[in-house]
Short mmCIF file of C-alpha atoms in Angstrom, two decimals:
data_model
loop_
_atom_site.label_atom_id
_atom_site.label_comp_id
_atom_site.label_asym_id
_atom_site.label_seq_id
_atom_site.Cartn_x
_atom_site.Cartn_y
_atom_site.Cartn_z
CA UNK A 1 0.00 0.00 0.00
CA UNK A 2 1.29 3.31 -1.21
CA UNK A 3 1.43 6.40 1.63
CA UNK A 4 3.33 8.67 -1.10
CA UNK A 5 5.54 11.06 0.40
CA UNK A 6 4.35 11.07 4.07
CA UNK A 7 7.82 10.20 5.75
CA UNK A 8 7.60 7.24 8.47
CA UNK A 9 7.66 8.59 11.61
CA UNK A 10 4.84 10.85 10.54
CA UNK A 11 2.86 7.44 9.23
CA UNK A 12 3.34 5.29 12.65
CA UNK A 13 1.75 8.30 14.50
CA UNK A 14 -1.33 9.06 12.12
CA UNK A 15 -2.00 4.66 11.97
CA UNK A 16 -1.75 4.76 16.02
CA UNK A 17 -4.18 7.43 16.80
CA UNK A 18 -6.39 6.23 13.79
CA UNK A 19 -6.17 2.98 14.94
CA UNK A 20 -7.16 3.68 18.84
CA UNK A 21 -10.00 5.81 17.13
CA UNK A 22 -11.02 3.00 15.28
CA UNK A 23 -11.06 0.63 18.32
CA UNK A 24 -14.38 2.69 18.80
CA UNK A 25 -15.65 0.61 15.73
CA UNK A 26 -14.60 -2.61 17.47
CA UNK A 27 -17.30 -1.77 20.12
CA UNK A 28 -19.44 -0.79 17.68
CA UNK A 29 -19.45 -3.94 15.67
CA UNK A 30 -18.94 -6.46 19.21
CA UNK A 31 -21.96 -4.57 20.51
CA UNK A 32 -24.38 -5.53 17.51
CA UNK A 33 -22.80 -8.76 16.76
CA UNK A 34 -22.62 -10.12 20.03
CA UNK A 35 -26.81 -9.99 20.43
CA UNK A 36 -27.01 -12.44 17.19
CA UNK A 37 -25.40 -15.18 19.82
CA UNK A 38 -27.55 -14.36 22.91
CA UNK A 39 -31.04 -14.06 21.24
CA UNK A 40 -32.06 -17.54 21.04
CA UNK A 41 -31.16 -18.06 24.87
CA UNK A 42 -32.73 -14.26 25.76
CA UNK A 43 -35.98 -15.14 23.81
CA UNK A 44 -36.54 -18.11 25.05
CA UNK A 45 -35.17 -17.24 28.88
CA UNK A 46 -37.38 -13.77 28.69
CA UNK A 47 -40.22 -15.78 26.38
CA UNK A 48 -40.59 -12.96 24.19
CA UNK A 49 -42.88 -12.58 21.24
CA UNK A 50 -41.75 -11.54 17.41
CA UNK A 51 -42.42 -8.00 18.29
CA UNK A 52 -40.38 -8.14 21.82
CA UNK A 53 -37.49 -9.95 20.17
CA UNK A 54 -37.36 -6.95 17.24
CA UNK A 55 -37.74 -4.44 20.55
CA UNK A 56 -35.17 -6.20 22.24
CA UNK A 57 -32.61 -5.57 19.43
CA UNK A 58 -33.66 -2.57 17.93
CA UNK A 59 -33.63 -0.96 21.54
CA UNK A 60 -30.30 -0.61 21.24
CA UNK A 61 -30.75 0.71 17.98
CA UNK A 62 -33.19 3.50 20.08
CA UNK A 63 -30.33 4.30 22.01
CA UNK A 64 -27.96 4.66 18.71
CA UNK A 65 -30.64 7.21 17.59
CA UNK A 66 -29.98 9.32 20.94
CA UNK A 67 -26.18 8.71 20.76
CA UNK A 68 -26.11 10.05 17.28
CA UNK A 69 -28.38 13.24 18.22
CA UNK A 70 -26.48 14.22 21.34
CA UNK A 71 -23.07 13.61 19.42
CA UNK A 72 -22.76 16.61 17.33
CA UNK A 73 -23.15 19.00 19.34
CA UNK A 74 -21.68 17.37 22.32
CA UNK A 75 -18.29 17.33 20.26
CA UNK A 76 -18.57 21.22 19.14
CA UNK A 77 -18.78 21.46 22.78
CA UNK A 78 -16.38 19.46 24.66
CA UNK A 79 -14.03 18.34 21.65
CA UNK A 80 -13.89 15.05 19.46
CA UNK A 81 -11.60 13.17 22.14
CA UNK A 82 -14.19 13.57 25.40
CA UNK A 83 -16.57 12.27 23.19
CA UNK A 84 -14.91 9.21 22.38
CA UNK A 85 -13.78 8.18 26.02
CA UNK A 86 -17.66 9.28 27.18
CA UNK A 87 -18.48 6.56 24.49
CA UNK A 88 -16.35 4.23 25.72
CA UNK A 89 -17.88 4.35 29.83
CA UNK A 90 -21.24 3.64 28.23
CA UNK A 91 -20.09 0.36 26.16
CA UNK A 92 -18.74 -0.39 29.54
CA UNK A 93 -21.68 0.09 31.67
CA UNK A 94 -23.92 -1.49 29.45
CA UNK A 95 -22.28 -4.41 29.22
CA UNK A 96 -21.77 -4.75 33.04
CA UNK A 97 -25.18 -3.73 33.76
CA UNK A 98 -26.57 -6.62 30.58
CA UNK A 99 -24.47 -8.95 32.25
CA UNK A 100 -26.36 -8.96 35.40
CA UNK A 101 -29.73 -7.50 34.59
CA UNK A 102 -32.43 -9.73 36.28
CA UNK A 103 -35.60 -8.89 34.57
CA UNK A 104 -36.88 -7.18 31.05
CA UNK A 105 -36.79 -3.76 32.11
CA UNK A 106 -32.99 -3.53 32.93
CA UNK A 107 -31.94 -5.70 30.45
CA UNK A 108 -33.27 -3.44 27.85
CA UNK A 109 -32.81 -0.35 29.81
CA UNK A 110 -28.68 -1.50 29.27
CA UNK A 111 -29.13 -2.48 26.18
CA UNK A 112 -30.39 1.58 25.27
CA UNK A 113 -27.62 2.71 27.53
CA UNK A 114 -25.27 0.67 24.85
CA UNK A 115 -26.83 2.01 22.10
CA UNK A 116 -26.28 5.65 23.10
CA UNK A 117 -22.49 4.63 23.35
CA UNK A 118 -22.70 2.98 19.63
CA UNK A 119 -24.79 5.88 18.23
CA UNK A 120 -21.89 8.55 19.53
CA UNK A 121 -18.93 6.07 18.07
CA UNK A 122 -20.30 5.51 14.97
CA UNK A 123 -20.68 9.30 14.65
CA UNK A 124 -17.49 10.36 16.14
CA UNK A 125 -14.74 8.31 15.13
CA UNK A 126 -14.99 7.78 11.74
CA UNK A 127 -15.34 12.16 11.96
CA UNK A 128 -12.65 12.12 14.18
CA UNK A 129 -10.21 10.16 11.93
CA UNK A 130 -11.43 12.16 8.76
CA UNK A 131 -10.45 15.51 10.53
CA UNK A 132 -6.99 14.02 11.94
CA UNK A 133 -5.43 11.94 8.29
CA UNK A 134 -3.56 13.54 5.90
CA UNK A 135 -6.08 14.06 2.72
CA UNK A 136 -3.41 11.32 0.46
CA UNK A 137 -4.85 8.06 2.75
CA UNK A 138 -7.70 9.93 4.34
CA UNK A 139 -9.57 7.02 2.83
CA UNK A 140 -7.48 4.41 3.99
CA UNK A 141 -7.51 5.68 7.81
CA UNK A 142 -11.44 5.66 7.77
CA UNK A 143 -11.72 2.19 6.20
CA UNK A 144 -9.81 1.00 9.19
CA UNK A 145 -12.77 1.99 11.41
CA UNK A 146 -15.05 -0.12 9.21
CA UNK A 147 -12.09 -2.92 9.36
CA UNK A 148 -12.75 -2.77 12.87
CA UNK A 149 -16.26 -3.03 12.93
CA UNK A 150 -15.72 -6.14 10.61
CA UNK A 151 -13.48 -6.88 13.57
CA UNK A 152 -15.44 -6.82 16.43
CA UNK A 153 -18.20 -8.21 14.59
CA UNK A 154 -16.18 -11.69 13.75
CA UNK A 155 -14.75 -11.33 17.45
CA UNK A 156 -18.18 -11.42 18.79
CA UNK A 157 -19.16 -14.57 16.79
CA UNK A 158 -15.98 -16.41 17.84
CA UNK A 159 -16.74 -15.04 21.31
CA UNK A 160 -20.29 -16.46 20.71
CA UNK A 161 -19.20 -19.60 19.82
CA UNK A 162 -16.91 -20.46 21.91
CA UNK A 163 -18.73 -19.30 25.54
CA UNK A 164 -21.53 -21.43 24.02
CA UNK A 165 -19.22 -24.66 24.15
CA UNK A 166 -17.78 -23.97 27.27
CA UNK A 167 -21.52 -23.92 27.98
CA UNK A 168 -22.53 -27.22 26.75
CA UNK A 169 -19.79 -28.76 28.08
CA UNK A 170 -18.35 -27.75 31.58
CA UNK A 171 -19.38 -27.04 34.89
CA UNK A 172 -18.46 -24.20 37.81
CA UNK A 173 -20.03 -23.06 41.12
CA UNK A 174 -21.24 -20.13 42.26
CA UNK A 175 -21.83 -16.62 39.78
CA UNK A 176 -19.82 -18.63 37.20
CA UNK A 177 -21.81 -21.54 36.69
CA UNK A 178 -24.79 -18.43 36.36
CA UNK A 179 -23.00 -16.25 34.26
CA UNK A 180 -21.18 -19.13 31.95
CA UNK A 181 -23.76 -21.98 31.42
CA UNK A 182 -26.94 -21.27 33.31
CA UNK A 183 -27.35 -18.01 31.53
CA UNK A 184 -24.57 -17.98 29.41
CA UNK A 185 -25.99 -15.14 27.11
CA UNK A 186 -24.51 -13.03 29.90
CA UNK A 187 -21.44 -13.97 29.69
CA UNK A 188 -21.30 -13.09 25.72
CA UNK A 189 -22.80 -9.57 26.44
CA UNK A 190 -20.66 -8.59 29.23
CA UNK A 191 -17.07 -9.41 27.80
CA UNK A 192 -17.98 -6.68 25.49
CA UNK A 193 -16.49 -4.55 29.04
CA UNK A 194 -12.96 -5.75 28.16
CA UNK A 195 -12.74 -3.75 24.70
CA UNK A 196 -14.35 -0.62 26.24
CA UNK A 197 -11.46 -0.86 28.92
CA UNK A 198 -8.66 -1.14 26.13
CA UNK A 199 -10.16 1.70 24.03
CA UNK A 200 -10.38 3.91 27.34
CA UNK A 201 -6.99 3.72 27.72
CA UNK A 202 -5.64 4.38 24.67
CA UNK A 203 -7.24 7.02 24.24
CA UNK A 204 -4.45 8.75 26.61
CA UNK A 205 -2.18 8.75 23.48
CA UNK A 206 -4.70 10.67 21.59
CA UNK A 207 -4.69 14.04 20.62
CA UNK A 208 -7.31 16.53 20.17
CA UNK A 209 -9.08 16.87 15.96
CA UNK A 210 -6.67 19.89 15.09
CA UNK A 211 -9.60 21.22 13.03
CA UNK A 212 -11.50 21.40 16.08
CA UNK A 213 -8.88 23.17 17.83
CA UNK A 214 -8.99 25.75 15.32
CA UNK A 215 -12.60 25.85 15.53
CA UNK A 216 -11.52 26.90 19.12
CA UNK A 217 -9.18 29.50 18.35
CA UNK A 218 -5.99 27.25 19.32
CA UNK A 219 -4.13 27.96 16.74
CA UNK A 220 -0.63 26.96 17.90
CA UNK A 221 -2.22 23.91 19.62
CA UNK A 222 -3.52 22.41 15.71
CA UNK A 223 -0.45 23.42 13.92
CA UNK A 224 1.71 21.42 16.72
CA UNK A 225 -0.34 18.64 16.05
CA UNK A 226 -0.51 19.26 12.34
CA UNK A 227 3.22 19.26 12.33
CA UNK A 228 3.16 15.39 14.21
CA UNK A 229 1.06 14.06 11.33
CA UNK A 230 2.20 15.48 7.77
CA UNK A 231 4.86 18.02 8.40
CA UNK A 232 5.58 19.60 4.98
CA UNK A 233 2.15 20.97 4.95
CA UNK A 234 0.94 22.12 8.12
CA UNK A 235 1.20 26.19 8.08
CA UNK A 236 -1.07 25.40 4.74
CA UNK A 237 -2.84 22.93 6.27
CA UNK A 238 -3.82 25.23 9.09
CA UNK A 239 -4.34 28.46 6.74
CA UNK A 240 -6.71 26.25 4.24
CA UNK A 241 -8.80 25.43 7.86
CA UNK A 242 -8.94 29.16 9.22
CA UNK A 243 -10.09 30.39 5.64
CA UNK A 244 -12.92 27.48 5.66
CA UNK A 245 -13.60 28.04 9.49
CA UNK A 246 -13.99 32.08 8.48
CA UNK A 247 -15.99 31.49 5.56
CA UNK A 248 -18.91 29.64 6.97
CA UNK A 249 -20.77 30.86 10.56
CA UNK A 250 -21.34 26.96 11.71
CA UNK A 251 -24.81 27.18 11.63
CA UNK A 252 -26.19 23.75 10.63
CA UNK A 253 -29.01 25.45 8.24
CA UNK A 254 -26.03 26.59 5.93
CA UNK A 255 -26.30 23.05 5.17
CA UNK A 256 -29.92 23.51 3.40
CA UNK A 257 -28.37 26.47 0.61
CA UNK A 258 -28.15 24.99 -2.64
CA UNK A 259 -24.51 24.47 -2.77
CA UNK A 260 -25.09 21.93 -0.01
CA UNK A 261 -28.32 20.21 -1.32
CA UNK A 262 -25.99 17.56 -3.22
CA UNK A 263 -23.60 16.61 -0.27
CA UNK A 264 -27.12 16.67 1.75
CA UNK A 265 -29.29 14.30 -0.13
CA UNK A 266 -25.75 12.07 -0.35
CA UNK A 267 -25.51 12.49 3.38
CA UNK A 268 -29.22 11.74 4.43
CA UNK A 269 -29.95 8.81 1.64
CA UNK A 270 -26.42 6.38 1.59
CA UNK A 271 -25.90 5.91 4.81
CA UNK A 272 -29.76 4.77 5.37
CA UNK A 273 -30.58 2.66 2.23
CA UNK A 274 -26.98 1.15 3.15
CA UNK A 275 -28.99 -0.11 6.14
CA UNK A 276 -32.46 -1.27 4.26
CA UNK A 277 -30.28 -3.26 2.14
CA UNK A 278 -30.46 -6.08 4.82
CA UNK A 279 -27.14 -6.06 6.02
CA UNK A 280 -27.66 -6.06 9.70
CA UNK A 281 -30.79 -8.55 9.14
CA UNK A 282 -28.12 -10.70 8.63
CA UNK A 283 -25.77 -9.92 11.65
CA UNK A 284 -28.58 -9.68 14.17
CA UNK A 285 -30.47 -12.76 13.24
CA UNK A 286 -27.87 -14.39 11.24
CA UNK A 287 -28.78 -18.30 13.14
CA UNK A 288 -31.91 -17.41 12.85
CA UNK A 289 -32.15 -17.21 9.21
CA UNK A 290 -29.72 -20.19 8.76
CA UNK A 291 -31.77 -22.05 11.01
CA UNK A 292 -34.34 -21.40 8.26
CA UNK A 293 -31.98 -22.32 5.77
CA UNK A 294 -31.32 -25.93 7.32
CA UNK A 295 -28.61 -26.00 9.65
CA UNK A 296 -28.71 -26.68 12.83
CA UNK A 297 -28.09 -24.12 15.90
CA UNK A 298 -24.37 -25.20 16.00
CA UNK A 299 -23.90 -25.33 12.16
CA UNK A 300 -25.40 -21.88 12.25
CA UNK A 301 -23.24 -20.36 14.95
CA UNK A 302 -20.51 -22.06 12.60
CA UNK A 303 -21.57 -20.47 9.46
CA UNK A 304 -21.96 -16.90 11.35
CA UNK A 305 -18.40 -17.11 11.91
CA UNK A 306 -17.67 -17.64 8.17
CA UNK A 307 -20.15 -14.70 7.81
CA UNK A 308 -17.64 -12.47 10.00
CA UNK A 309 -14.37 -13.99 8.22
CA UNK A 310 -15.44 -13.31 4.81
CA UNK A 311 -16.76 -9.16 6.10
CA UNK A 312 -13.08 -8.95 7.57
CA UNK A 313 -11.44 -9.71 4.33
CA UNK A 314 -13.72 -8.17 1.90
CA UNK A 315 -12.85 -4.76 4.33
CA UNK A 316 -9.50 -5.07 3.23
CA UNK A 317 -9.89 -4.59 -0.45
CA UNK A 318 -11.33 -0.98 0.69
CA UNK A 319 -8.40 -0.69 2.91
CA UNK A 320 -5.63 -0.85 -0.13
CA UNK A 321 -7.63 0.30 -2.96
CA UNK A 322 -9.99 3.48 -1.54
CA UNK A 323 -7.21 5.67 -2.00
CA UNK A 324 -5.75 4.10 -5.32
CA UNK A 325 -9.01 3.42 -6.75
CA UNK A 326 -11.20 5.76 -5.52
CA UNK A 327 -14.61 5.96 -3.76
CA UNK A 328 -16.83 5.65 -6.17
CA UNK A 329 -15.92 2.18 -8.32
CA UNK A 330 -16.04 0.60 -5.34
CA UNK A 331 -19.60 1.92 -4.19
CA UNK A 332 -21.24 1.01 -7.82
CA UNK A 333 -19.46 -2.23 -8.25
CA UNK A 334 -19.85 -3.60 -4.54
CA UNK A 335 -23.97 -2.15 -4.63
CA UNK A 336 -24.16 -4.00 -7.94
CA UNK A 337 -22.92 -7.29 -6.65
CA UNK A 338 -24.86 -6.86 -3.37
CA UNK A 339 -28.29 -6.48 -5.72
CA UNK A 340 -27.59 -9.45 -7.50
CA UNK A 341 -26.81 -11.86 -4.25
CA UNK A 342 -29.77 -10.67 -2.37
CA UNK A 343 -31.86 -11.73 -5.36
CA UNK A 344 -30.65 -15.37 -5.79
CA UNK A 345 -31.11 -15.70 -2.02
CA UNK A 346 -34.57 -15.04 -2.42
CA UNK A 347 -34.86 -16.71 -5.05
CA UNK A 348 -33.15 -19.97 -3.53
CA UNK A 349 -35.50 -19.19 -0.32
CA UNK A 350 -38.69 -19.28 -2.59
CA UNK A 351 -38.04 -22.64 -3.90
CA UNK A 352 -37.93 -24.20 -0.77
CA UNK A 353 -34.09 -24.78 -1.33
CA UNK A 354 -32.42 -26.52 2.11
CA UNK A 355 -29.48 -27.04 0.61
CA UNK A 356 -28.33 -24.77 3.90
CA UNK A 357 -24.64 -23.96 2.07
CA UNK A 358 -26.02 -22.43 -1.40
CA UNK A 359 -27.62 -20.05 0.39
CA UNK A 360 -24.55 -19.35 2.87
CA UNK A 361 -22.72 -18.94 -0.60
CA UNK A 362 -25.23 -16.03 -1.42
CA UNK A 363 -25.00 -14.69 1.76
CA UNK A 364 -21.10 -14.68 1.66
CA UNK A 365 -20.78 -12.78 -2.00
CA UNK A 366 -23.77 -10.21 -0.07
CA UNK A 367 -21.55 -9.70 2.66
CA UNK A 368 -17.71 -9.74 0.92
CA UNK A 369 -20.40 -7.18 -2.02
CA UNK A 370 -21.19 -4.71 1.06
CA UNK A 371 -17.51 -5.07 3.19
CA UNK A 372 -15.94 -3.33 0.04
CA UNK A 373 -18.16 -0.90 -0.70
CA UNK A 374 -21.05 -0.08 1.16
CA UNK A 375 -19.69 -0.69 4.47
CA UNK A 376 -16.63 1.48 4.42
CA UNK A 377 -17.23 3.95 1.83
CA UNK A 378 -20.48 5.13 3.67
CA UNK A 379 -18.57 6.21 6.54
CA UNK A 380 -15.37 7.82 4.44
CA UNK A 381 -17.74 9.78 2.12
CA UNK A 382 -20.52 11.16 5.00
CA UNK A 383 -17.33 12.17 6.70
CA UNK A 384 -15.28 14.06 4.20
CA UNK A 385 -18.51 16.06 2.37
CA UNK A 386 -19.56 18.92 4.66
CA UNK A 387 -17.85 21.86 5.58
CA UNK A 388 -15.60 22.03 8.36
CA UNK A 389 -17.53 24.51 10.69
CA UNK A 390 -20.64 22.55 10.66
CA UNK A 391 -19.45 19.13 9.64
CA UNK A 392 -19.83 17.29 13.45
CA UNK A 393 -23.87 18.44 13.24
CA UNK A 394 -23.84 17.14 9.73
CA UNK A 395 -22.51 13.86 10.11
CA UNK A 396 -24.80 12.91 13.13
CA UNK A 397 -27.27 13.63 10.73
CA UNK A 398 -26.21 11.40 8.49
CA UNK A 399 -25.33 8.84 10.80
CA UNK A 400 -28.67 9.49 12.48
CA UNK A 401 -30.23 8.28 8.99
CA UNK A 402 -28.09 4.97 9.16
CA UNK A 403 -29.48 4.01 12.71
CA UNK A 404 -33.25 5.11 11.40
CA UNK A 405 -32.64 2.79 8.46
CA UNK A 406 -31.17 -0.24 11.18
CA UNK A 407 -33.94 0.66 13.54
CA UNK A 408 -36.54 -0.24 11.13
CA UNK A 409 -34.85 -3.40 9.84
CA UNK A 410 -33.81 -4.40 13.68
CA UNK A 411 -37.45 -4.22 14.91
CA UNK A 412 -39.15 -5.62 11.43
CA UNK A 413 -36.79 -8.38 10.39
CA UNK A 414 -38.45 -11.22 12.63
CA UNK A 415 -41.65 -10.04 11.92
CA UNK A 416 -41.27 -10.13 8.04
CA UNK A 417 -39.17 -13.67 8.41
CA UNK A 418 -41.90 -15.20 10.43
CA UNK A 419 -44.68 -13.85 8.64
CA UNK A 420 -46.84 -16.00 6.23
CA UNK A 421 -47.10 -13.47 3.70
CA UNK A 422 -43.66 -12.49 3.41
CA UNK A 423 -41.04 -14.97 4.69
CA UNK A 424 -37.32 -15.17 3.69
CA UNK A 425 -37.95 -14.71 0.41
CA UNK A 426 -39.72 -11.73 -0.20
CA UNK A 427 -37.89 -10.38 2.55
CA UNK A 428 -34.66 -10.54 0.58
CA UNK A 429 -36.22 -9.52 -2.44
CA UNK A 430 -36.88 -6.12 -0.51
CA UNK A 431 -33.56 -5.94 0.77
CA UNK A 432 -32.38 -6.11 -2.86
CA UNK A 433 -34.83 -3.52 -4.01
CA UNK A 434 -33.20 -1.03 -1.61
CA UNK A 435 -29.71 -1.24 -3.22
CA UNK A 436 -30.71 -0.17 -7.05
CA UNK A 437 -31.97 3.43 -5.33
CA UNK A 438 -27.89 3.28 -3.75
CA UNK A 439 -26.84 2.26 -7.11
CA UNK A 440 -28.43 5.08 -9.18
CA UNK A 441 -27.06 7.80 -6.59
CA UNK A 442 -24.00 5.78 -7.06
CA UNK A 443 -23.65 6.30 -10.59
CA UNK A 444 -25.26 9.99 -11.05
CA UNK A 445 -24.76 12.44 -7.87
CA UNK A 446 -22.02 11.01 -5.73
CA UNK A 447 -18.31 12.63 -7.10
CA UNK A 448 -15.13 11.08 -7.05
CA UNK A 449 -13.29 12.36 -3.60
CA UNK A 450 -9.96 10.51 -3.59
CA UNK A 451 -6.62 12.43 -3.13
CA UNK A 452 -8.62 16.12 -2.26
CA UNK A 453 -8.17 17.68 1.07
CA UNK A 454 -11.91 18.57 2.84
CA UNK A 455 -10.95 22.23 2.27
CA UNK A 456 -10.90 21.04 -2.08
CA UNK A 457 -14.18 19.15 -1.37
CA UNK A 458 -16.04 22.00 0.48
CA UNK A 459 -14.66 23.99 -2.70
CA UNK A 460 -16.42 21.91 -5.41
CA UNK A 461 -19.84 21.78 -3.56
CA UNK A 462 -19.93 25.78 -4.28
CA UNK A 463 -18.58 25.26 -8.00
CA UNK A 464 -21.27 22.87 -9.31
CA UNK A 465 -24.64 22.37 -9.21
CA UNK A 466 -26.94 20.06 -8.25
#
């Protein structure tokens, strides 16, 4: 992977604090994985219905939508880095307070408390990261918070897996024979606190967004830290910021002139038919839909791990190539692909197919389809499109249209799977319909970003037209 002319020193310094930023998108993607491998005990522990079960996991979703809200402003406020270690205590008390809840109410009340801490990661980091790398692997740096996610996600179904053996086959006494194999859901919820613990910490070694810092009139502050990542162009670096932080008042209804409609309707509409298109269907009831799909509830805990392997290498394909070949290849091709699997797995669902591992084949080119494009490129583009001074307020609305989008296929998805009417099949035929709306705005509004500082970006907006 090429860096260009960024000399080494500088590079090991922007991957570290990128990469402790990104550790945010490890709890992010443990937190909604890890509830795919505790439903089946929760549902049937709790006895919920179809519409409890969707409440159950979109509650967290709830809490994402409250996270995300709260974020922007909170980080004008207080400053990117707060934000992120505020994120961190609630992934920690949540999955404490999950771990031990003893009835309905507190498990879901922790389970919203968690979702306010994944709403405010999944708004600030991938912001944070955008503000912080060099514009030359911008790209790169984000994708690493969606590698992450990828991460955590295959970490939670490993996790999953292998607390449910020690389950089925050992024995302890006292809280651990509770917590490990009487109720061992619990025990895959709370290990979620060891990640929030790690990313705590190294957030020490973190500095402050410099383009926040010049938001806040600390100049000397931003160009210090400026000089630490790309040294050759920090005094431009920090007049290009100052000109754009001068230009615009950072009031969010700037946003709604018609040199930001484009960069709005991108903003609003990727990141939440990127949700519709099924993907988290698939990590929140992932055993659950193989179960319908023939395998057993081992097999299926099995082939969820294969489902997190193949997301964490597909990830990496945005990793080397977002900044080589450029944002926009990879959204079209990846959408295209993503289309076209979510039709044949209808398709093998409405012919009563049970060969279980065609249809974990489609899932597989859907998933590997959305880890290279939609998954990654969402984040970069929503975070490099809006103008500096208002740019925290705009991405929590953006990100604020990804959780509506997961909030409606969280709560819906067992309904429409259990439902006579609609089953697996037509519910994957509507996930598919959702991704040729992504793949026309795609094609005809979204620009080609690679390579431009967010100074050059905000530039363009005012140069063309809609």
């Amino acid at each position: 992977m090429e860096i260009y002319s960024t000399p080494h020193h500088h590079r090991y310094y922007v991957f570290l604090i990128c990469f402790i930023a990104a550790i945010g998108g490890f709890l992010f993607g443990f937190d909604t994985a890890v509830i795919s491998g505790a439903l089946p005990f929760v549902v049937k522990q709790f006895d919920f219905d179809a519409v409890m079960e969707g409440w159950f996991v979109s509650s967290a979703i709830f809490g994402c939508i409250i996270g995300v809200i709260i974020s922007g402003k909170l980080s004008d406020k207080i400053g990117r880095k707060m934000v992120m270690v505020i994120s961190a205590g609630l992934f920690f008390l949540s999955a404490v307070g999950s771990m031990f809840a003893m009835n309905t109410y507190e498990l879901i009340s922790y389970r919203l408390i968690g979702g306010i801490g994944i709403g405010v990661a999944s708004m600030i980091c991938p912001l944070y990261i955008s503000e912080t790398a060099p514009a030359h692997f911008r790209g790169t740096m984000v994708a690493l918070y969606q590698l992450a996610i990828t991460i955590g996600i295959l970490a939670a179904y490993f996790s999953n897996a292998y607390l449910l053996k020690i389950a089925q086959t050992s024995h302890f006494t006292g809280w651990l024979q509770f917590v490990l194999v009487d109720n061992c859901w619990r025990a895959m919820i709370g290990i979620g606190l060891l990640p929030s613990l790690l990313f705590c910490t190294g957030l020490v070694l973190v500095p402050e967004s410099p383009r926040w810092l010049i938001q806040q009139n600390k100049i000397e502050a931003a160009k210090h830290i400026l000089q630490k990542i790309d040294f050759d162009n920090a005094q431009n670096e920090v007049n290009q910021i100052q000109q754009s932080a001068t230009k615009h008042k950072g009031i969010l209804k700037e946003l709604f002139s018609p040199s930001y409609q484009r960069p709005l309707l991108i903003g609003l509409t990727l990141p939440f038919l990127s949700q519709v298109s099924g993907i988290n269907a698939v990590i929140y009831y992932g055993p659950s839909i193989l179960d319908k799909a023939g395998f057993t509830l081992g097999d299926a805990f099995g082939g969820q791990v294969t489902i997190g392997i193949v997301n964490v290498l597909f990830t990496f394909i945005a990793i080397f190539k977002v900044d080589k070949w450029g944002r926009k290849p990879l959204l079209v091709w990846g959408v295209l692909l993503s289309f076209l699997a979510l039709l044949l797995i209808g398709i093998l669902f409405s012919l009563n197919y049970t060969q279980g591992y065609w249809i974990l084949g489609a899932i597989l080119v859907f998933i590997g389809s959305f880890a290279f494009s939609f998954g990654p490129v969402c984040f970069i583009i929503i975070s490099e499109i809006f103008p500096t001074n208002i740019r925290a307020e705009a991405v929590s609305l953006a990100t604020l249209s990804l959780w509506i989008g997961n909030f409606f296929v969280g709560q819906l998805t067992p309904i429409m799977l259990k439902s006579e009417a609609l089953g697996p099949s037509v519910t994957f035929w509507i996930f598919a319909g959702m991704c040729l709306p992504a793949l026309w705005l795609s094609i005809k509004r979204i620009p080609e970003t690679k390579g431009k500082t967010l100074e050059e970006i905000e530039k363009y907006w005012q140069t063309t037209k809609f």
